[in-house]
mmCIF file of C-alpha atoms and ligand atoms in Angstrom:
data_model
loop_
_atom_site.group_PDB
_atom_site.id
_atom_site.type_symbol
_atom_site.label_atom_id
_atom_site.label_comp_id
_atom_site.label_asym_id
_atom_site.label_seq_id
_atom_site.Cartn_x
_atom_site.Cartn_y
_atom_site.Cartn_z
ATOM 1 C CA MET A 1 0.000 0.000 0.000
ATOM 2 C CA LYS A 2 1.180 3.492 -0.828
ATOM 3 C CA ILE A 3 0.573 6.701 1.104
ATOM 4 C CA HIS A 4 1.093 10.404 0.422
ATOM 5 C CA GLU A 5 4.260 12.336 1.138
ATOM 6 C CA TYR A 6 2.668 14.369 3.956
ATOM 7 C CA GLN A 7 1.478 11.164 5.646
ATOM 8 C CA ALA A 8 4.915 9.538 5.320
ATOM 9 C CA LYS A 9 6.559 12.640 6.777
ATOM 10 C CA ALA A 10 4.191 12.556 9.773
ATOM 11 C CA ILE A 11 5.109 8.920 10.464
ATOM 12 C CA LEU A 12 8.828 9.558 10.023
ATOM 13 C CA ALA A 13 8.683 12.652 12.257
ATOM 14 C CA ARG A 14 7.086 10.564 15.021
ATOM 15 C CA HIS A 15 10.128 8.302 14.872
ATOM 16 C CA GLY A 16 12.537 11.223 15.080
ATOM 17 C CA VAL A 17 13.348 12.004 11.436
ATOM 18 C CA PRO A 18 13.728 15.762 10.866
ATOM 19 C CA VAL A 19 11.256 17.044 8.229
ATOM 20 C CA PRO A 20 10.288 20.564 7.105
ATOM 21 C CA ARG A 21 7.424 22.351 8.862
ATOM 22 C CA GLY A 22 4.301 22.000 6.777
ATOM 23 C CA GLU A 23 0.559 21.461 6.567
ATOM 24 C CA VAL A 24 -1.737 19.565 4.253
ATOM 25 C CA ALA A 25 -4.258 21.678 2.289
ATOM 26 C CA LEU A 26 -7.391 20.512 0.493
ATOM 27 C CA SER A 27 -8.384 23.938 -0.850
ATOM 28 C CA ALA A 28 -6.695 27.147 -1.988
ATOM 29 C CA ALA A 29 -8.021 28.864 1.157
ATOM 30 C CA ASP A 30 -6.383 26.172 3.342
ATOM 31 C CA ALA A 31 -3.177 26.688 1.395
ATOM 32 C CA ALA A 32 -3.284 30.456 1.923
ATOM 33 C CA ALA A 33 -3.827 30.037 5.664
ATOM 34 C CA ALA A 34 -0.991 27.507 5.937
ATOM 35 C CA ALA A 35 1.342 29.754 3.939
ATOM 36 C CA ARG A 36 0.509 32.720 6.215
ATOM 37 C CA ARG A 37 1.414 30.649 9.286
ATOM 38 C CA LEU A 38 4.699 29.509 7.706
ATOM 39 C CA GLY A 39 5.594 32.931 6.254
ATOM 40 C CA GLY A 40 8.483 33.858 3.940
ATOM 41 C CA THR A 41 9.099 31.414 1.107
ATOM 42 C CA VAL A 42 6.902 28.335 0.904
ATOM 43 C CA VAL A 43 6.770 25.251 -1.269
ATOM 44 C CA VAL A 44 3.455 24.087 -2.747
ATOM 45 C CA LYS A 45 3.624 20.351 -3.375
ATOM 46 C CA ALA A 46 1.049 18.232 -5.194
ATOM 47 C CA GLN A 47 0.231 15.076 -3.228
ATOM 48 C CA ILE A 48 -0.122 12.156 -5.593
ATOM 49 C CA HIS A 49 1.154 8.603 -5.240
ATOM 50 C CA ALA A 50 3.945 9.106 -7.775
ATOM 51 C CA GLY A 51 7.336 10.743 -7.910
ATOM 52 C CA GLY A 52 8.844 13.066 -10.493
ATOM 53 C CA ARG A 53 6.370 15.792 -9.516
ATOM 54 C CA GLY A 54 9.031 18.506 -9.599
ATOM 55 C CA LYS A 55 9.673 18.034 -13.320
ATOM 56 C CA GLY A 56 5.937 17.708 -14.054
ATOM 57 C CA GLY A 57 5.044 21.056 -12.428
ATOM 58 C CA GLY A 58 3.785 19.645 -9.143
ATOM 59 C CA VAL A 59 6.343 21.342 -6.864
ATOM 60 C CA LYS A 60 6.506 25.154 -6.800
ATOM 61 C CA VAL A 61 8.673 27.370 -4.606
ATOM 62 C CA VAL A 62 6.801 30.675 -4.120
ATOM 63 C CA LYS A 63 6.382 33.629 -1.744
ATOM 64 C CA ALA A 64 3.784 32.993 0.971
ATOM 65 C CA GLU A 65 1.452 35.612 -0.598
ATOM 66 C CA GLU A 66 1.480 33.700 -3.894
ATOM 67 C CA ALA A 67 0.636 30.322 -2.352
ATOM 68 C CA GLU A 68 -3.123 30.736 -2.781
ATOM 69 C CA ALA A 69 -2.893 31.422 -6.520
ATOM 70 C CA THR A 70 -0.389 28.596 -7.034
ATOM 71 C CA ALA A 71 -2.576 26.230 -5.024
ATOM 72 C CA SER A 72 -5.706 27.046 -7.009
ATOM 73 C CA ARG A 73 -3.831 26.332 -10.254
ATOM 74 C CA MET A 74 -2.468 23.042 -8.915
ATOM 75 C CA LEU A 75 -5.645 21.664 -7.318
ATOM 76 C CA GLY A 76 -7.646 19.709 -9.859
ATOM 77 C CA MET A 77 -4.846 19.653 -12.412
ATOM 78 C CA ARG A 78 -3.942 16.419 -14.146
ATOM 79 C CA LEU A 79 -0.317 15.909 -13.167
ATOM 80 C CA VAL A 80 1.693 13.757 -15.548
ATOM 81 C CA THR A 81 5.102 12.496 -14.415
ATOM 82 C CA HIS A 82 7.362 9.678 -15.596
ATOM 83 C CA GLN A 83 5.806 7.539 -12.860
ATOM 84 C CA THR A 84 2.096 8.224 -13.473
ATOM 85 C CA GLY A 85 1.924 7.081 -17.083
ATOM 86 C CA PRO A 86 0.385 9.278 -19.803
ATOM 87 C CA ALA A 87 -3.041 9.405 -18.100
ATOM 88 C CA GLY A 88 -1.554 11.282 -15.120
ATOM 89 C CA GLN A 89 -3.241 11.756 -11.778
ATOM 90 C CA ILE A 90 -5.680 14.449 -10.622
ATOM 91 C CA VAL A 91 -4.292 16.561 -7.761
ATOM 92 C CA GLU A 92 -6.703 16.676 -4.824
ATOM 93 C CA ARG A 93 -4.387 17.428 -1.924
ATOM 94 C CA LEU A 94 -1.426 19.743 -1.424
ATOM 95 C CA LEU A 95 1.373 19.949 1.090
ATOM 96 C CA ILE A 96 2.395 23.501 1.987
ATOM 97 C CA GLU A 97 5.884 23.577 3.471
ATOM 98 C CA GLU A 98 8.439 26.091 4.622
ATOM 99 C CA GLY A 99 10.957 26.866 1.864
ATOM 100 C CA LEU A 100 14.474 25.859 2.797
ATOM 101 C CA GLN A 101 17.974 26.731 1.632
ATOM 102 C CA ILE A 102 19.452 23.635 0.009
ATOM 103 C CA ALA A 103 23.234 23.159 0.125
ATOM 104 C CA ARG A 104 23.257 19.536 -1.122
ATOM 105 C CA GLU A 105 20.701 16.998 -2.350
ATOM 106 C CA LEU A 106 21.454 13.416 -1.270
ATOM 107 C CA TYR A 107 19.555 10.147 -1.639
ATOM 108 C CA LEU A 108 18.528 7.593 0.985
ATOM 109 C CA GLY A 109 16.460 4.458 0.451
ATOM 110 C CA LEU A 110 15.588 1.518 2.673
ATOM 111 C CA VAL A 111 14.000 -1.538 1.080
ATOM 112 C CA LEU A 112 13.717 -5.239 1.673
ATOM 113 C CA ASP A 113 16.277 -7.125 -0.391
ATOM 114 C CA ARG A 114 14.760 -10.486 -1.268
ATOM 115 C CA SER A 115 17.964 -12.221 -2.334
ATOM 116 C CA THR A 116 19.753 -11.614 0.976
ATOM 117 C CA GLU A 117 16.486 -11.631 2.973
ATOM 118 C CA ARG A 118 17.549 -8.444 4.713
ATOM 119 C CA PRO A 119 16.667 -4.779 4.677
ATOM 120 C CA VAL A 120 19.226 -2.818 2.694
ATOM 121 C CA LEU A 121 19.982 0.826 3.436
ATOM 122 C CA MET A 122 21.203 2.641 0.329
ATOM 123 C CA VAL A 123 22.571 6.148 0.015
ATOM 124 C CA SER A 124 23.996 8.256 -2.759
ATOM 125 C CA PRO A 125 25.617 11.672 -2.830
ATOM 126 C CA ASP A 126 23.757 12.209 -6.137
ATOM 127 C CA GLY A 127 20.251 12.778 -4.811
ATOM 128 C CA GLY A 128 17.409 14.890 -6.157
ATOM 129 C CA VAL A 129 17.550 13.555 -9.698
ATOM 130 C CA GLU A 130 16.122 10.260 -10.855
ATOM 131 C CA ILE A 131 17.888 7.637 -8.782
ATOM 132 C CA GLU A 132 17.084 5.018 -11.449
ATOM 133 C CA LYS A 133 19.447 6.927 -13.733
ATOM 134 C CA VAL A 134 22.233 6.960 -11.132
ATOM 135 C CA ALA A 135 21.768 3.209 -10.603
ATOM 136 C CA GLU A 136 22.009 2.643 -14.350
ATOM 137 C CA GLU A 137 24.817 4.998 -15.329
ATOM 138 C CA THR A 138 26.981 5.350 -12.199
ATOM 139 C CA PRO A 139 26.146 2.414 -9.908
ATOM 140 C CA ASP A 140 29.400 3.001 -7.990
ATOM 141 C CA ARG A 141 27.775 6.196 -6.661
ATOM 142 C CA ILE A 142 25.267 4.143 -4.658
ATOM 143 C CA PHE A 143 26.452 2.790 -1.312
ATOM 144 C CA LYS A 144 24.703 -0.032 0.505
ATOM 145 C CA GLU A 145 24.642 -1.586 3.944
ATOM 146 C CA TYR A 146 22.695 -4.782 4.600
ATOM 147 C CA ILE A 147 20.984 -4.937 7.975
ATOM 148 C CA ARG A 148 20.914 -8.160 9.992
ATOM 149 C CA PRO A 149 17.424 -8.124 11.486
ATOM 150 C CA GLY A 150 18.561 -9.715 14.745
ATOM 151 C CA ALA A 151 21.348 -7.221 15.324
ATOM 152 C CA GLY A 152 19.641 -4.160 13.845
ATOM 153 C CA LEU A 153 21.343 -1.267 12.093
ATOM 154 C CA GLY A 154 24.839 -0.799 13.504
ATOM 155 C CA ALA A 155 26.332 2.596 14.328
ATOM 156 C CA TYR A 156 29.429 1.565 12.340
ATOM 157 C CA GLN A 157 27.169 1.059 9.299
ATOM 158 C CA THR A 158 25.623 4.504 9.572
ATOM 159 C CA ARG A 159 29.106 6.031 9.878
ATOM 160 C CA LYS A 160 30.276 4.221 6.748
ATOM 161 C CA LEU A 161 27.303 5.557 4.821
ATOM 162 C CA ALA A 162 27.712 9.062 6.237
ATOM 163 C CA PHE A 163 31.350 9.130 5.062
ATOM 164 C CA ALA A 164 30.280 7.841 1.639
ATOM 165 C CA LEU A 165 27.872 10.787 1.459
ATOM 166 C CA GLY A 166 30.800 13.128 2.043
ATOM 167 C CA LEU A 167 29.479 14.346 5.373
ATOM 168 C CA SER A 168 31.790 15.515 8.123
ATOM 169 C CA GLY A 169 31.912 16.833 11.698
ATOM 170 C CA PRO A 170 28.608 16.934 13.569
ATOM 171 C CA GLN A 171 26.749 15.863 10.395
ATOM 172 C CA ILE A 172 28.092 12.326 10.904
ATOM 173 C CA GLY A 173 26.245 12.006 14.198
ATOM 174 C CA GLU A 174 23.155 13.685 12.748
ATOM 175 C CA ALA A 175 23.124 11.275 9.802
ATOM 176 C CA GLY A 176 23.501 8.322 12.196
ATOM 177 C CA LYS A 177 20.498 9.427 14.226
ATOM 178 C CA LEU A 178 18.463 10.046 11.087
ATOM 179 C CA MET A 179 19.271 6.596 9.641
ATOM 180 C CA MET A 180 18.426 4.900 12.950
ATOM 181 C CA ALA A 181 15.100 6.770 13.019
ATOM 182 C CA ILE A 182 14.359 5.713 9.437
ATOM 183 C CA TYR A 183 15.090 2.070 10.252
ATOM 184 C CA ASP A 184 12.975 2.315 13.399
ATOM 185 C CA ALA A 185 10.014 3.677 11.399
ATOM 186 C CA PHE A 186 10.489 0.996 8.713
ATOM 187 C CA ARG A 187 10.408 -1.830 11.241
ATOM 188 C CA ALA A 188 7.643 -0.456 13.420
ATOM 189 C CA THR A 189 5.253 -0.026 10.496
ATOM 190 C CA ASP A 190 6.118 -3.167 8.463
ATOM 191 C CA ALA A 191 7.136 -0.906 5.601
ATOM 192 C CA SER A 192 8.472 -2.405 2.400
ATOM 193 C CA LEU A 193 10.116 0.828 1.314
ATOM 194 C CA VAL A 194 11.197 4.181 2.724
ATOM 195 C CA GLU A 195 12.715 6.583 0.223
ATOM 196 C CA ILE A 196 14.041 10.074 0.921
ATOM 197 C CA ASN A 197 14.950 11.848 -2.313
ATOM 198 C CA PRO A 198 16.286 14.343 -1.699
ATOM 199 C CA LEU A 199 17.722 14.054 1.764
ATOM 200 C CA ILE A 200 19.148 17.561 2.034
ATOM 201 C CA VAL A 201 21.941 19.363 3.763
ATOM 202 C CA THR A 202 20.353 22.712 4.609
ATOM 203 C CA GLY A 203 22.029 26.073 4.165
ATOM 204 C CA ASP A 204 23.045 25.981 7.832
ATOM 205 C CA GLY A 205 24.476 22.476 7.608
ATOM 206 C CA HIS A 206 21.699 20.274 8.992
ATOM 207 C CA LEU A 207 20.192 17.107 7.507
ATOM 208 C CA LEU A 208 16.513 16.945 6.686
ATOM 209 C CA ALA A 209 14.094 14.738 4.715
ATOM 210 C CA LEU A 210 12.792 17.083 1.995
ATOM 211 C CA ASP A 211 10.758 14.398 0.245
ATOM 212 C CA ALA A 212 9.434 11.117 1.632
ATOM 213 C CA LYS A 213 7.869 8.023 0.216
ATOM 214 C CA MET A 214 6.700 4.975 2.169
ATOM 215 C CA ASN A 215 5.149 1.732 0.966
ATOM 216 C CA PHE A 216 3.776 -0.951 3.266
ATOM 217 C CA ASP A 217 3.410 -4.692 3.151
ATOM 218 C CA ASP A 218 -0.320 -5.311 2.500
ATOM 219 C CA ASN A 219 -0.121 -8.600 4.376
ATOM 220 C CA ALA A 220 0.890 -6.804 7.571
ATOM 221 C CA LEU A 221 -1.773 -4.087 7.441
ATOM 222 C CA TYR A 222 -4.041 -6.046 9.770
ATOM 223 C CA ARG A 223 -1.771 -5.044 12.621
ATOM 224 C CA HIS A 224 -1.607 -1.383 11.590
ATOM 225 C CA PRO A 225 -5.204 -0.123 11.363
ATOM 226 C CA ASP A 226 -3.924 3.454 11.661
ATOM 227 C CA ILE A 227 -1.868 3.008 8.501
ATOM 228 C CA ARG A 228 -4.649 1.198 6.683
ATOM 229 C CA ASP A 229 -6.818 4.278 7.317
ATOM 230 C CA LEU A 230 -4.353 6.390 5.304
ATOM 231 C CA ARG A 231 -5.321 4.595 2.120
ATOM 232 C CA ASP A 232 -6.513 7.031 -0.548
ATOM 233 C CA PRO A 233 -8.860 5.259 -2.995
ATOM 234 C CA ALA A 234 -8.783 8.338 -5.270
ATOM 235 C CA GLU A 235 -5.207 7.320 -6.131
ATOM 236 C CA GLU A 236 -6.200 3.809 -7.104
ATOM 237 C CA GLU A 237 -7.828 2.390 -10.199
ATOM 238 C CA PRO A 238 -11.618 2.460 -9.405
ATOM 239 C CA LEU A 239 -12.169 -1.049 -10.782
ATOM 240 C CA GLU A 240 -9.301 -2.366 -8.663
ATOM 241 C CA VAL A 241 -10.866 -0.825 -5.538
ATOM 242 C CA GLU A 242 -14.204 -2.421 -6.466
ATOM 243 C CA ALA A 243 -12.551 -5.824 -7.048
ATOM 244 C CA SER A 244 -10.762 -5.767 -3.696
ATOM 245 C CA LYS A 245 -14.190 -5.582 -1.962
ATOM 246 C CA PHE A 246 -14.906 -9.093 -3.256
ATOM 247 C CA SER A 247 -11.382 -10.458 -2.585
ATOM 248 C CA LEU A 248 -10.699 -10.552 -6.316
ATOM 249 C CA ASN A 249 -7.185 -9.972 -7.524
ATOM 250 C CA TYR A 250 -7.714 -7.517 -10.389
ATOM 251 C CA ILE A 251 -5.170 -5.357 -12.184
ATOM 252 C CA LYS A 252 -6.193 -3.153 -15.075
ATOM 253 C CA LEU A 253 -4.049 -3.264 -18.217
ATOM 254 C CA ASP A 254 -4.268 -1.472 -21.576
ATOM 255 C CA GLY A 255 -5.437 -4.170 -24.026
ATOM 256 C CA THR A 256 -8.851 -5.289 -25.310
ATOM 257 C CA ILE A 257 -9.248 -8.851 -24.062
ATOM 258 C CA GLY A 258 -10.782 -9.258 -20.626
ATOM 259 C CA CYS A 259 -9.401 -12.296 -18.806
ATOM 260 C CA MET A 260 -11.024 -14.255 -16.006
ATOM 261 C CA VAL A 261 -8.732 -16.874 -14.595
ATOM 262 C CA ASN A 262 -8.210 -18.784 -11.353
ATOM 263 C CA GLY A 263 -4.698 -18.780 -9.931
ATOM 264 C CA ALA A 264 -1.924 -16.281 -10.573
ATOM 265 C CA GLY A 265 0.189 -18.764 -12.537
ATOM 266 C CA LEU A 266 -2.663 -19.518 -14.910
ATOM 267 C CA ALA A 267 -3.312 -15.767 -15.193
ATOM 268 C CA MET A 268 0.294 -15.205 -16.311
ATOM 269 C CA ALA A 269 0.130 -18.086 -18.773
ATOM 270 C CA THR A 270 -3.155 -16.736 -20.131
ATOM 271 C CA MET A 271 -1.711 -13.284 -20.709
ATOM 272 C CA ASP A 272 1.297 -14.854 -22.430
ATOM 273 C CA ILE A 273 -0.809 -16.958 -24.743
ATOM 274 C CA ILE A 274 -3.035 -14.004 -25.662
ATOM 275 C CA LYS A 275 0.097 -12.082 -26.620
ATOM 276 C CA LEU A 276 1.378 -15.069 -28.574
ATOM 277 C CA ALA A 277 -1.878 -15.125 -30.518
ATOM 278 C CA GLY A 278 -1.408 -11.434 -31.330
ATOM 279 C CA GLY A 279 -3.794 -9.902 -28.786
ATOM 280 C CA GLU A 280 -3.420 -7.661 -25.730
ATOM 281 C CA PRO A 281 -4.933 -8.460 -22.318
ATOM 282 C CA ALA A 282 -7.204 -5.763 -20.826
ATOM 283 C CA ASN A 283 -6.567 -6.936 -17.308
ATOM 284 C CA PHE A 284 -5.224 -9.541 -14.956
ATOM 285 C CA LEU A 285 -8.112 -11.035 -12.991
ATOM 286 C CA ASP A 286 -7.511 -13.921 -10.650
ATOM 287 C CA VAL A 287 -10.715 -15.091 -8.949
ATOM 288 C CA GLY A 288 -8.684 -17.397 -6.704
ATOM 289 C CA GLY A 289 -8.709 -21.123 -6.225
ATOM 290 C CA GLY A 290 -11.972 -21.377 -4.311
ATOM 291 C CA ALA A 291 -14.200 -18.740 -5.901
ATOM 292 C CA ASN A 292 -17.982 -19.095 -5.534
ATOM 293 C CA ALA A 293 -20.726 -18.216 -8.037
ATOM 294 C CA GLU A 294 -21.233 -14.808 -6.384
ATOM 295 C CA GLN A 295 -17.561 -13.883 -6.804
ATOM 296 C CA ILE A 296 -17.674 -15.054 -10.412
ATOM 297 C CA ARG A 297 -20.664 -12.796 -11.018
ATOM 298 C CA ASN A 298 -18.863 -9.778 -9.520
ATOM 299 C CA ALA A 299 -15.678 -10.592 -11.387
ATOM 300 C CA PHE A 300 -17.645 -10.650 -14.605
ATOM 301 C CA ARG A 301 -19.366 -7.371 -13.835
ATOM 302 C CA ILE A 302 -16.048 -5.630 -13.094
ATOM 303 C CA LEU A 303 -14.420 -7.113 -16.167
ATOM 304 C CA THR A 304 -17.132 -6.026 -18.570
ATOM 305 C CA SER A 305 -17.501 -2.542 -17.093
ATOM 306 C CA ASP A 306 -14.091 -1.748 -18.601
ATOM 307 C CA ALA A 307 -14.985 0.075 -21.827
ATOM 308 C CA ASN A 308 -11.835 -1.221 -23.563
ATOM 309 C CA VAL A 309 -12.913 -4.858 -23.320
ATOM 310 C CA ARG A 310 -13.991 -6.189 -26.732
ATOM 311 C CA ALA A 311 -13.964 -9.909 -25.927
ATOM 312 C CA VAL A 312 -13.713 -12.008 -22.779
ATOM 313 C CA PHE A 313 -11.517 -15.038 -22.268
ATOM 314 C CA ILE A 314 -12.475 -17.295 -19.357
ATOM 315 C CA ASN A 315 -9.714 -19.770 -18.628
ATOM 316 C CA ILE A 316 -10.379 -21.930 -15.579
ATOM 317 C CA PHE A 317 -8.803 -24.956 -14.045
ATOM 318 C CA GLY A 318 -11.523 -26.626 -11.993
ATOM 319 C CA GLY A 319 -9.795 -27.880 -8.871
ATOM 320 C CA ILE A 320 -11.471 -26.524 -5.765
ATOM 321 C CA LEU A 321 -13.601 -24.289 -7.959
ATOM 322 C CA ARG A 322 -15.681 -26.828 -9.877
ATOM 323 C CA CYS A 323 -16.449 -26.218 -13.543
ATOM 324 C CA ASP A 324 -20.224 -26.445 -12.975
ATOM 325 C CA VAL A 325 -20.028 -23.724 -10.300
ATOM 326 C CA LEU A 326 -18.108 -21.573 -12.750
ATOM 327 C CA ALA A 327 -20.668 -22.208 -15.492
ATOM 328 C CA GLU A 328 -23.502 -21.293 -13.136
ATOM 329 C CA GLY A 329 -21.786 -18.046 -12.131
ATOM 330 C CA VAL A 330 -21.056 -17.071 -15.720
ATOM 331 C CA ILE A 331 -24.577 -17.896 -16.952
ATOM 332 C CA ASN A 332 -26.165 -15.873 -14.130
ATOM 333 C CA ALA A 333 -23.846 -12.957 -14.760
ATOM 334 C CA VAL A 334 -24.522 -12.881 -18.495
ATOM 335 C CA LYS A 335 -28.291 -13.143 -17.976
ATOM 336 C CA GLU A 336 -28.296 -10.415 -15.375
ATOM 337 C CA LEU A 337 -25.824 -8.021 -16.974
ATOM 338 C CA GLY A 338 -26.719 -8.586 -20.624
ATOM 339 C CA VAL A 339 -23.097 -8.796 -21.751
ATOM 340 C CA ARG A 340 -22.679 -7.718 -25.376
ATOM 341 C CA VAL A 341 -19.077 -8.772 -26.043
ATOM 342 C CA PRO A 342 -18.208 -12.287 -27.220
ATOM 343 C CA ILE A 343 -17.105 -14.782 -24.576
ATOM 344 C CA VAL A 344 -14.688 -17.647 -25.084
ATOM 345 C CA ILE A 345 -14.503 -20.284 -22.376
ATOM 346 C CA ARG A 346 -11.840 -22.893 -21.901
ATOM 347 C CA MET A 347 -12.075 -25.009 -18.799
ATOM 348 C CA GLU A 348 -10.620 -28.219 -17.538
ATOM 349 C CA GLY A 349 -10.980 -30.232 -14.360
ATOM 350 C CA THR A 350 -13.669 -31.291 -11.921
ATOM 351 C CA ASN A 351 -17.167 -31.597 -13.467
ATOM 352 C CA VAL A 352 -15.987 -30.195 -16.792
ATOM 353 C CA GLU A 353 -18.550 -32.184 -18.800
ATOM 354 C CA ARG A 354 -21.398 -30.959 -16.642
ATOM 355 C CA GLY A 355 -20.120 -27.377 -16.906
ATOM 356 C CA LYS A 356 -19.983 -27.573 -20.692
ATOM 357 C CA GLU A 357 -23.507 -28.989 -20.857
ATOM 358 C CA MET A 358 -24.808 -26.130 -18.744
ATOM 359 C CA LEU A 359 -23.164 -23.553 -21.027
ATOM 360 C CA GLU A 360 -24.517 -25.214 -24.172
ATOM 361 C CA SER A 361 -28.073 -25.615 -22.891
ATOM 362 C CA SER A 362 -28.165 -22.059 -21.493
ATOM 363 C CA GLY A 363 -29.236 -20.668 -24.849
ATOM 364 C CA LEU A 364 -26.568 -17.986 -24.486
ATOM 365 C CA ASN A 365 -23.888 -17.367 -27.053
ATOM 366 C CA PHE A 366 -20.660 -18.790 -25.614
ATOM 367 C CA THR A 367 -17.739 -20.111 -27.587
ATOM 368 C CA THR A 368 -16.022 -23.034 -25.941
ATOM 369 C CA ALA A 369 -12.564 -24.373 -26.717
ATOM 370 C CA ASP A 370 -10.682 -27.417 -25.519
ATOM 371 C CA THR A 371 -7.143 -26.057 -25.451
ATOM 372 C CA MET A 372 -5.632 -22.794 -24.320
ATOM 373 C CA SER A 373 -4.084 -21.979 -27.678
ATOM 374 C CA GLU A 374 -7.322 -22.647 -29.579
ATOM 375 C CA ALA A 375 -9.210 -20.444 -27.119
ATOM 376 C CA ALA A 376 -6.606 -17.684 -27.370
ATOM 377 C CA GLU A 377 -6.750 -17.640 -31.172
ATOM 378 C CA ARG A 378 -10.535 -17.437 -31.143
ATOM 379 C CA VAL A 379 -10.759 -14.669 -28.581
ATOM 380 C CA VAL A 380 -8.092 -12.606 -30.342
ATOM 381 C CA ALA A 381 -9.955 -12.989 -33.659
ATOM 382 C CA MET A 382 -13.192 -11.885 -31.973
ATOM 383 C CA ALA A 383 -11.592 -8.882 -30.300
ATOM 384 C CA ASN A 384 -10.152 -7.742 -33.601
HETATM 385 P P1 LIG B 1 9.474 14.788 -6.617
HETATM 386 O O1 LIG B 1 9.894 15.531 -7.863
HETATM 387 O O2 LIG B 1 8.090 14.206 -6.770
HETATM 388 O O3 LIG B 1 10.469 13.774 -6.201
HETATM 389 O O4 LIG B 1 9.345 15.905 -5.461
HETATM 390 P P2 LIG B 1 10.436 16.455 -4.406
HETATM 391 O O5 LIG B 1 9.777 16.635 -3.118
HETATM 392 O O6 LIG B 1 11.661 15.606 -4.393
HETATM 393 O O7 LIG B 1 10.796 17.907 -4.979
HETATM 394 C C1 LIG B 1 11.463 18.076 -6.207
HETATM 395 C C2 LIG B 1 12.542 19.139 -6.091
HETATM 396 O O8 LIG B 1 11.972 20.385 -5.696
HETATM 397 C C3 LIG B 1 13.614 18.858 -5.063
HETATM 398 O O9 LIG B 1 14.625 17.988 -5.521
HETATM 399 C C4 LIG B 1 14.138 20.245 -4.768
HETATM 400 O O10 LIG B 1 15.153 20.585 -5.702
HETATM 401 C C5 LIG B 1 12.938 21.157 -5.000
HETATM 402 N N1 LIG B 1 12.417 21.603 -3.694
HETATM 403 C C6 LIG B 1 11.510 20.969 -2.905
HETATM 404 N N2 LIG B 1 11.346 21.640 -1.739
HETATM 405 C C7 LIG B 1 12.180 22.709 -1.776
HETATM 406 C C8 LIG B 1 12.494 23.794 -0.866
HETATM 407 O O11 LIG B 1 12.007 23.892 0.261
HETATM 408 N N3 LIG B 1 13.393 24.736 -1.287
HETATM 409 C C9 LIG B 1 13.983 24.660 -2.511
HETATM 410 N N4 LIG B 1 14.857 25.603 -2.864
HETATM 411 N N5 LIG B 1 13.738 23.664 -3.379
HETATM 412 C C10 LIG B 1 12.849 22.699 -3.032
HETATM 413 MN MN1 LIG B 2 11.709 13.430 -4.699
#
């Protein structure tokens, strides 16, 4: 799960990470009031779940008196950055912060490294810009320390990283404290990522998190209701939000063939075979191993409410989910929703003969296929 910058900064501040003074604003009037309280130079920052806002026009350094006008231009705008995709994201919230003198822009990231099964703390003296570019072009400018969970982050590790950042004097101790606080926040919240880009050295020589991003492990959210409450559905794909209500694993894609599949492995294979047949999947929809007729109906409704879908491919292995239950769910859904796009069904497994009979005698227009490749070719032809 992702959260906004202002929410991440509040969490980090509670764990002792220094962040700029600032307030969230939902209207231009809020922004004006916040800017008046901060005074001097302020920064108006669009709050969307994507980075690269600076380059896209979502971060503006202005005089406090200008904050209201800047805020009213930014609120409601469709912000496009290299991370949002071409559709962009509508700005609904702003963060109004004190403007700071920046002497240096550094990078700090803490993520779980799956290959070593440890959190890895990464820093780079080349912060502020796209860190992906640094990783690609000058990987030797990224310094890493792996953290043994039992021992925690060692002071010697923070010193090594502080030296690598080119810090000196009292900044070494400050960086150590900041890194410890970041690790503390990461562990306490079951975060999967904390990223500070840029971590700045201020004009008067102090370290501060100027930007903040936190992601959390969805599987641990049950023990963090306060973090779960920070979820912003406006940032998520509406159909994905709808699907999650029915425990359906749905991800919207850009193609024209709607896929309904049980099991993530079969979903991957289905997308591959659609591509092989020359088509493009409109989504990834895994109804799970033990879906019932009601879930199938909702899955179908969500799938066909995507305007891009021109044909539907149902590819089911009937293990726990029996083929007759699937057929019942699909028939009910089509009767109720009046689906207009062609539907190709390939199923295999428990009660497959009974399932096929039900589809055939339903009087509805289904195309059935015995193999995955035959089904894929048919559905691609229909979508085209
Ligand atoms: P991102 O583009 O979405 O990663 O947003 P950031 O929060 O990282 O802001 C982008 C850039 O705006 C930073 O790298 C800074 O150069 C600049 N910026 C942000 N806040 C301030 C500030 O208080 N003062 C100054 N001078 N620049 C700022
Ligand atoms: Mn940033």
